[in-house]
Short mmCIF file of C-alpha atoms in Angstrom, two decimals:
data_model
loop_
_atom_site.label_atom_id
_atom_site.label_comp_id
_atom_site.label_asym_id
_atom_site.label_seq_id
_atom_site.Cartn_x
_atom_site.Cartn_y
_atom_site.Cartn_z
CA UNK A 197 -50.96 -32.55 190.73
CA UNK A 198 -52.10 -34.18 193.95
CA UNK A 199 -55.38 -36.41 194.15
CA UNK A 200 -56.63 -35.48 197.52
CA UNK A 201 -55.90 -31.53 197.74
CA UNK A 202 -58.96 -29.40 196.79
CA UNK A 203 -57.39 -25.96 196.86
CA UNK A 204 -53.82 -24.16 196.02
CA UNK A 205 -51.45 -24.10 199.07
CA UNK A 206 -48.02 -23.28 199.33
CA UNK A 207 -45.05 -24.76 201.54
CA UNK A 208 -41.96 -23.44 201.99
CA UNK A 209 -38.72 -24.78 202.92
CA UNK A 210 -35.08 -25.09 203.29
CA UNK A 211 -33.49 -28.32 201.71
CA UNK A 212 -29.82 -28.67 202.13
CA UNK A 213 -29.00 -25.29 201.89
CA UNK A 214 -31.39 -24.22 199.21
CA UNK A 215 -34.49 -22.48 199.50
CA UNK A 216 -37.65 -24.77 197.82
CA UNK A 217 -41.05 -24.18 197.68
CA UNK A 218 -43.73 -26.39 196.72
CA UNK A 219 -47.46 -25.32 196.00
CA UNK A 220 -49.94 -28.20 195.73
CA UNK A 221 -53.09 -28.03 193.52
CA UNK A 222 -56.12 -29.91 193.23
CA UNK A 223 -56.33 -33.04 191.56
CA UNK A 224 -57.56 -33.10 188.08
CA UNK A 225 -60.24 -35.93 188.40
CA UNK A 226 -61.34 -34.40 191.96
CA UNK A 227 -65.13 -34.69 191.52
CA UNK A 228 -65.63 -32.59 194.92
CA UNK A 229 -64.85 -29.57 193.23
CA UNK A 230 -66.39 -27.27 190.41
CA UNK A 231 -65.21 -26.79 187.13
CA UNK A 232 -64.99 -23.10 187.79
CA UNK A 233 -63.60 -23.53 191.03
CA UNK A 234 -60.63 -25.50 189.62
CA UNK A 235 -59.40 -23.39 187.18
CA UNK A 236 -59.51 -20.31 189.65
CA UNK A 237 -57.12 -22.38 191.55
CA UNK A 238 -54.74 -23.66 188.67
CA UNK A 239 -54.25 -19.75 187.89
CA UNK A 240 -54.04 -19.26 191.40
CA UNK A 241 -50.60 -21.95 191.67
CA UNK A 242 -49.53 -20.03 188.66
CA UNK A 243 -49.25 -16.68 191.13
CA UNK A 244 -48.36 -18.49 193.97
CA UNK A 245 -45.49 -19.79 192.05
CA UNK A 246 -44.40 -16.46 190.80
CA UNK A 247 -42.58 -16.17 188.75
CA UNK A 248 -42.91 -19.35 187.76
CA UNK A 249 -42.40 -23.26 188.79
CA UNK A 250 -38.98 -24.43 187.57
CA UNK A 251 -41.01 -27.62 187.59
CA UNK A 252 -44.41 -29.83 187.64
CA UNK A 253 -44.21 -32.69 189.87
CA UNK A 254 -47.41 -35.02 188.85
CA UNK A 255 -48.29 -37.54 191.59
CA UNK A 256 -49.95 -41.17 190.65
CA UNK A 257 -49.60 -43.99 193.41
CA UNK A 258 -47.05 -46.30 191.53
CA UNK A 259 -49.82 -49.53 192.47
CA UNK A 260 -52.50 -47.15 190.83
CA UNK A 261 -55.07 -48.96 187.73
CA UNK A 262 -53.80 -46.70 184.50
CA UNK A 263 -57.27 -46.57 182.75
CA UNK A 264 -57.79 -44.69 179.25
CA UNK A 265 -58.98 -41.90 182.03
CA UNK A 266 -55.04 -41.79 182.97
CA UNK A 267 -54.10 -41.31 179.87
CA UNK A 268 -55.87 -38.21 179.35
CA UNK A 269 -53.58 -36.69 182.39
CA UNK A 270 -50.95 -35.45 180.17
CA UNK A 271 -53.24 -34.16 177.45
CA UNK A 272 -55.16 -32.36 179.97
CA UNK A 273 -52.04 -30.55 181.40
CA UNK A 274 -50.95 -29.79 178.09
CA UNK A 275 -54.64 -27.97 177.55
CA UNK A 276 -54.23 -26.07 180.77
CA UNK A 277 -50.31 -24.92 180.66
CA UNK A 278 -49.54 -25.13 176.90
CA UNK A 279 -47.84 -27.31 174.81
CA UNK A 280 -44.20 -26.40 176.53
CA UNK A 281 -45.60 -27.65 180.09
CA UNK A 282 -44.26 -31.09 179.36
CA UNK A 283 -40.99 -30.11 179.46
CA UNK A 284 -40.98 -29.16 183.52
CA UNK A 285 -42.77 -32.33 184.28
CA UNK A 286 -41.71 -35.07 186.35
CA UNK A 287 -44.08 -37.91 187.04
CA UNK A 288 -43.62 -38.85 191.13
CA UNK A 289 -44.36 -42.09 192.11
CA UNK A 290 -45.56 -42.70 195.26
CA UNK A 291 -45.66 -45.64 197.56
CA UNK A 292 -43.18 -47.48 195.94
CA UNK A 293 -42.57 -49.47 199.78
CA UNK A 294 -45.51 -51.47 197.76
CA UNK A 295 -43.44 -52.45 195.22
CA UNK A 296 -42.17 -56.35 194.56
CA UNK A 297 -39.44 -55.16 191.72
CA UNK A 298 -37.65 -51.91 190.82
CA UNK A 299 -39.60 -49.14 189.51
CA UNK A 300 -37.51 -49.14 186.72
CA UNK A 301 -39.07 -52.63 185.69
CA UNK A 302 -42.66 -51.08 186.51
CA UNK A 303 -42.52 -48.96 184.51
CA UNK A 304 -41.32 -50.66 181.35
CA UNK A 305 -43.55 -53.68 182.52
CA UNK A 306 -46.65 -51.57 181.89
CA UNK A 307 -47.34 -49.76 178.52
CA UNK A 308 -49.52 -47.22 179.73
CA UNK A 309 -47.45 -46.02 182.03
CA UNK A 310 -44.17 -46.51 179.71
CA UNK A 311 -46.20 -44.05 177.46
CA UNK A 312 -46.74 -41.28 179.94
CA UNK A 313 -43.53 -41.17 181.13
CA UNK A 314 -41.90 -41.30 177.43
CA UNK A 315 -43.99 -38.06 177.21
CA UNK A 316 -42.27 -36.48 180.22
CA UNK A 317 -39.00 -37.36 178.62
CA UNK A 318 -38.54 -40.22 180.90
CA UNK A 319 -38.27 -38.45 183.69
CA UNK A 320 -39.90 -39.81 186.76
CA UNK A 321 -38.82 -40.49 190.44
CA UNK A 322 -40.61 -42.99 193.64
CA UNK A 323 -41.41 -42.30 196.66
CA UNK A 324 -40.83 -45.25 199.66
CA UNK A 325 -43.76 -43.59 201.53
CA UNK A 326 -42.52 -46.20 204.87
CA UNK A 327 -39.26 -44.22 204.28
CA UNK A 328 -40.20 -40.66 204.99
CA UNK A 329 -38.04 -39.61 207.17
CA UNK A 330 -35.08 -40.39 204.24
CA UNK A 331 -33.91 -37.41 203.06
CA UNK A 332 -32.23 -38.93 199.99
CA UNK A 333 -35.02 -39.51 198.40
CA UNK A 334 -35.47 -35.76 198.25
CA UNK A 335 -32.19 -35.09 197.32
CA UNK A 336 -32.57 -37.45 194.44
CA UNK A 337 -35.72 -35.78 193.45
CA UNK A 338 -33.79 -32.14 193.48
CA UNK A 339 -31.10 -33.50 191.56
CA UNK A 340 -33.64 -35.10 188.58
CA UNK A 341 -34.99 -31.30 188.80
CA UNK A 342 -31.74 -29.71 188.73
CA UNK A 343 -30.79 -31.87 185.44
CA UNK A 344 -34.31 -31.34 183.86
CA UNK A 345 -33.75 -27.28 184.74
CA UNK A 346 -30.51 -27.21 182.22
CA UNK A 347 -32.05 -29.18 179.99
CA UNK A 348 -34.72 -26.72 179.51
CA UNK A 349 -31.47 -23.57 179.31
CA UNK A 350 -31.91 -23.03 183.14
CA UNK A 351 -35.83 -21.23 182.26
CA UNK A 352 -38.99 -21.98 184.66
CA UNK A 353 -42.33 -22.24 183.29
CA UNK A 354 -43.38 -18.63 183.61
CA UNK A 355 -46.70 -16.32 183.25
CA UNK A 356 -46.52 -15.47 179.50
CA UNK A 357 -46.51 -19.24 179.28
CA UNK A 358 -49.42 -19.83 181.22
CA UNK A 359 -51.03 -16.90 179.88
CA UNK A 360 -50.35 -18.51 175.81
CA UNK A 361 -51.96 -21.51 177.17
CA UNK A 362 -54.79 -19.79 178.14
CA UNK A 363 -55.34 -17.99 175.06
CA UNK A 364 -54.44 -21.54 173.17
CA UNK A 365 -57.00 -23.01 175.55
CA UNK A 366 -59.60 -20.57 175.20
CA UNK A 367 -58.99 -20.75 171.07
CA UNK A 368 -59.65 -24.28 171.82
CA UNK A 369 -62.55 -23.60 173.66
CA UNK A 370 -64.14 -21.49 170.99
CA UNK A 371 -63.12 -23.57 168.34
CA UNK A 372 -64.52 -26.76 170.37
CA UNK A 373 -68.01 -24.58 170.86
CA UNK A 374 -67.90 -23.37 167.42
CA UNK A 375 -67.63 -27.10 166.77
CA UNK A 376 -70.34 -27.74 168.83
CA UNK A 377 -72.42 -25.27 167.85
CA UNK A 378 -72.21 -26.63 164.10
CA UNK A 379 -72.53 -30.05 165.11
CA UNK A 380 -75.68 -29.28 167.34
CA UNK A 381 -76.71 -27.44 163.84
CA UNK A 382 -75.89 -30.08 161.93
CA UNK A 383 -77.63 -32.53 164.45
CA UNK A 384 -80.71 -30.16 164.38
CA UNK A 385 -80.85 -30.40 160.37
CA UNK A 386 -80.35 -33.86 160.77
CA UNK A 387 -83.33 -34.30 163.39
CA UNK A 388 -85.13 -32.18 161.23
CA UNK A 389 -85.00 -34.45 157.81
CA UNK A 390 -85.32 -37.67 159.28
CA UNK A 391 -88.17 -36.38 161.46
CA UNK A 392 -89.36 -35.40 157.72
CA UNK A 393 -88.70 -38.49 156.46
CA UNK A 394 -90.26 -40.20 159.23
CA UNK A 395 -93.43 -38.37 158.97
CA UNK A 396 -93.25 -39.21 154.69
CA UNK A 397 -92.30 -42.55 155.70
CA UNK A 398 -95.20 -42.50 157.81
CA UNK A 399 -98.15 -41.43 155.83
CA UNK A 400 -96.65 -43.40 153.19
CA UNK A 401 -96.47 -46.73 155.58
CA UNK A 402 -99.96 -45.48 156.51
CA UNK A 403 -101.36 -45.17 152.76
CA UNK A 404 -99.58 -48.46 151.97
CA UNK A 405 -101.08 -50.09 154.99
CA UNK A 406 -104.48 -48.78 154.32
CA UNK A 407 -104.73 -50.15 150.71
CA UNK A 408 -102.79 -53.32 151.78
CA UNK A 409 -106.02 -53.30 154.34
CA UNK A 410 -109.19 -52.85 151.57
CA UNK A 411 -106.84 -55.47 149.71
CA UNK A 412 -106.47 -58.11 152.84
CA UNK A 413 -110.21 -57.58 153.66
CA UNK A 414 -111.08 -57.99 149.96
CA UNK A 415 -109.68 -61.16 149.75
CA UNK A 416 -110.55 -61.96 153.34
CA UNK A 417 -113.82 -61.97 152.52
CA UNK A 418 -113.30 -63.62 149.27
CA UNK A 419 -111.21 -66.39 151.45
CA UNK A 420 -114.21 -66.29 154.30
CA UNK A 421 -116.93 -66.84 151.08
CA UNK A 422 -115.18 -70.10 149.24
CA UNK A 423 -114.76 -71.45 152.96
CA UNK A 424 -118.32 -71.22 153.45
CA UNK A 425 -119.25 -72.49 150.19
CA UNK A 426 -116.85 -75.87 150.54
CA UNK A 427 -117.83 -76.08 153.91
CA UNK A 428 -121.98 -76.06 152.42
CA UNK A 429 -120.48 -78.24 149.77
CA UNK A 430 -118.42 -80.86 152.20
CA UNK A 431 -121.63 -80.70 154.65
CA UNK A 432 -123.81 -82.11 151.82
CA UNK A 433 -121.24 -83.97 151.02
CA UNK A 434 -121.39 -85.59 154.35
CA UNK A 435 -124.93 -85.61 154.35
CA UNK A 436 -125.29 -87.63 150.97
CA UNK A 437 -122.46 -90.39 152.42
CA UNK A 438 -124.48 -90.38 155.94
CA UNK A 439 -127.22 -91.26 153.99
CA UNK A 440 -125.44 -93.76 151.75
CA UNK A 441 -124.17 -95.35 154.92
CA UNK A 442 -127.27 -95.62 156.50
CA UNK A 443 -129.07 -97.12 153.60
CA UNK A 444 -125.92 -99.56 153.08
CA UNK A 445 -126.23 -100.40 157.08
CA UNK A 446 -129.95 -100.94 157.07
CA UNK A 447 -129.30 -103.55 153.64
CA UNK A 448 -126.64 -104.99 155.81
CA UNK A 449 -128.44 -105.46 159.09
CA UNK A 450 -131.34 -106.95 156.99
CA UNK A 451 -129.71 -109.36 155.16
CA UNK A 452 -127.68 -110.45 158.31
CA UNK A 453 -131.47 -110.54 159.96
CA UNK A 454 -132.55 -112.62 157.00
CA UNK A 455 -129.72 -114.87 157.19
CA UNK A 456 -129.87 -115.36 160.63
CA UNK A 457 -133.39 -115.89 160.54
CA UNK A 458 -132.95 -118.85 158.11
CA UNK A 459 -129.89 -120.13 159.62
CA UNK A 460 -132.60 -120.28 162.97
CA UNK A 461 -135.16 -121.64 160.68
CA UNK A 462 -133.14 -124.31 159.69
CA UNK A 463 -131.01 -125.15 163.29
CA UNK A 464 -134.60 -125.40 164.64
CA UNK A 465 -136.01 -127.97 161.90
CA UNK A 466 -132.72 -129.76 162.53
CA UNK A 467 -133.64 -129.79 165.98
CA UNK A 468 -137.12 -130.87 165.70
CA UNK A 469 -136.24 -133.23 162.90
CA UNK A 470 -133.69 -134.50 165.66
CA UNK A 471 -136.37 -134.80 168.04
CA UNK A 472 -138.57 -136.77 166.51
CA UNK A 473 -135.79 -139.16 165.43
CA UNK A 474 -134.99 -139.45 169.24
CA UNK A 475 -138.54 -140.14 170.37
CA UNK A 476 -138.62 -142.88 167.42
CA UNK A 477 -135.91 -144.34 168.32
CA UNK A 478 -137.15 -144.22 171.87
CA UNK A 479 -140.44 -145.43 171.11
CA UNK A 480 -138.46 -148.29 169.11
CA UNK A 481 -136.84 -148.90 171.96
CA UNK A 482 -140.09 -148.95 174.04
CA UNK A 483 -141.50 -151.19 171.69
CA UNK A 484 -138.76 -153.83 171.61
CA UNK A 485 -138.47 -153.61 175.24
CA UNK A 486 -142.37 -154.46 175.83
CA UNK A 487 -141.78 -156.98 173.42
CA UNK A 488 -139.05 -158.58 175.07
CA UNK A 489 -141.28 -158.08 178.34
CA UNK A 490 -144.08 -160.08 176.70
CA UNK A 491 -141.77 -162.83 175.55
CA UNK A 492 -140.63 -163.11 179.01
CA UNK A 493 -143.99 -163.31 180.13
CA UNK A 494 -145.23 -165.77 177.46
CA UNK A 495 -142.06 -168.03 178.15
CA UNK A 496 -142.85 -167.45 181.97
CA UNK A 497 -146.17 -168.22 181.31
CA UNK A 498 -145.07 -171.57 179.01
CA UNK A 499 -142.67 -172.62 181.76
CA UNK A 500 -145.45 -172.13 184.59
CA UNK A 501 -148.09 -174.67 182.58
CA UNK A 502 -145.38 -177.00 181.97
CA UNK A 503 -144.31 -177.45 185.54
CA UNK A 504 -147.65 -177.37 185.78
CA UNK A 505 -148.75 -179.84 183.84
CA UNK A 506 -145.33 -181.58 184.88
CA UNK A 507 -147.24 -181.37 188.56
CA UNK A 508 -150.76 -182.67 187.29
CA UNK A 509 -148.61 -185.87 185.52
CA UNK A 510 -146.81 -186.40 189.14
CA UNK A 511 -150.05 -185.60 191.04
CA UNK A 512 -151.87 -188.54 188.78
CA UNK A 513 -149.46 -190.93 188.79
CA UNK A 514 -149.20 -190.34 192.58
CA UNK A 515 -152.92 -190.88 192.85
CA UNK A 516 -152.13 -194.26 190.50
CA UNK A 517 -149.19 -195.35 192.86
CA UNK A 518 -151.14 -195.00 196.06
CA UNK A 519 -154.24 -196.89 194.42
CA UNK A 520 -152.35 -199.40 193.66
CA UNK A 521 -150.62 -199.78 197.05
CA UNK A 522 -153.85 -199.46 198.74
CA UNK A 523 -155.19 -202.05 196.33
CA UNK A 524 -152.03 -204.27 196.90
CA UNK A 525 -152.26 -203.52 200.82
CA UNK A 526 -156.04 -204.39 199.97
CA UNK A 527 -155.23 -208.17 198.88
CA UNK A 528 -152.44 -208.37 200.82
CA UNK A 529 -154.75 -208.79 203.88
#
């Protein structure tokens, strides 16, 4: 089963001394082509082939990703040449150049492919696609086929083979679309009731939903009153302790008037009281100064008759002293 061919061809050759031919069919994950289009060409190898393939060589690039789609290879061959198909197969490797251990190791390495091969009896062979010109590797490939070939009582696959596993494959297919058919039926009744169920779910949701409505606006509006009224009840509230506070600040900012007004009061008495101490005192002071001044004065005064009345003595007894000399000068002539 190539991976690149999109139609049946067949080659024909001689290969040490025996006559081989090989026809090469599509792949079976080849997108390009149509469903219908492959399995015209399958039945086509099958004629090609005639009167049957002592073999099925099915090619996979040993370095190739086995995904759960690569599993399905076998199964699908099964579905399009029977059950007995497996038998004539031989899983070719190729480009095993790419290879960093024997194949052998490969394959045991790697479950996947372990498993396939198991299912072709272990029978597989690799091509070294740098190699090509080898003609062993052929030879080695005809011999694998020549041992399958009595394993299987020296039969090929043939038509009444092909043809069972087209009447097993089209049992399948009507027994898969029977299948389908009751599970789309199945899926239809099932659509049905829970699109039923949704719609009973529905109105019921709906009914539910509209009483759970009147109820939530009910109370909403119940909720929406008793707000008001504490709000109405918590604004007079307010309003009564506004008023309370405004009385108790106007009592406060009298008495603190009051009291200020007769701590004033009584700073400014101090004050004057002061005063008038000061200008006693400084009217004592006055006093006792012009006193002192007068004192001065009346000792000044007491000291300026006595010297002068210390001057009149001296002045008379001056007037005495020259009397008497002129009276002595007087007699003494």
């Amino acid at each position: 089963m190539n991976l690149v061919t999109s139609e049946c061809s067949v080659k024909h050759a001689t290969v040490s001394d025996r006559s081989v031919s090989v026809v090469d069919t599509p792949g079976l994950f080849d997108t390009q082509i149509k469903p219908e289009e492959f399995m015209k060409e399958i039945a086509r190898s099958i004629y090609l082939s005639s009167p049957g393939p002592h073999a099925f060589l099915i090619v996979l690039p040993v370095n190739m990703k086995f995904t759960d789609q690569e599993l399905q290879i076998l199964w699908i061959i099964e579905l399009l040449f029977g059950k007995e198909v497996l038998k004539y197969s031989i899983i070719v490797f190729t480009h095993g150049d790419l290879l960093k251990e024997p194949v052998e190791k490969h394959v045991v390495r790697n479950s996947k492919l372990r498993h396939l091969v198991d299912q072709c009896g272990g029978r597989f062979h690799v091509f070294n696609n740098r190699d090509q010109n080898n003609r062993e590797q052929v030879n080695d490939l005809l011999l694998k086929i020549d041992t399958m070939i009595k394993q299987t009582g020296g039969e090929h696959y043939s038509n009444r083979m092909f043809e069972d596993s087209l009447k097993f494959r089209r049992e399948e297919e009507e027994k898969r679309r029977r299948e389908e058919e009751r599970k789309q039926q199945d899926e239809k009744q099932r659509q049905e009731e829970i699109e039923r169920v949704r719609k009973e779910t529905e109105e019921k949701i709906r009914a539910e939903m509209e009483a759970k409505h009147q109820s939530e606006l009910k109370r909403l509006k119940e909720r929406r009153q008793r707000e008001y009224e504490e709000r109405e009840r918590q604004q007079k509230q307010r309003q009564v302790e506004f008023e309370r506070a405004i009385k108790d600040i106007e009592v406060k900012i009298r008495a603190d008037i009051e009291a200020k007004s007769r701590s004033e009061l009584q700073r400014l008495v101090a004050r004057i009281q002061r005063e008038d101490e000061e200008r006693t005192q400084l009217q004592k002071r006055r006093q006792n100064e012009i006193e002192t001044v007068r004192e001065m004065i009346q000792t000044i005064r007491e000291e300026i008759e006595a010297e002068r009345s210390e001057q009149e003595k001296h002045r008379a007894r001056r007037q005495i002293e020259n009397k008497e000399r002129k009276q002595q000068q007087k007699q003494s002539q």
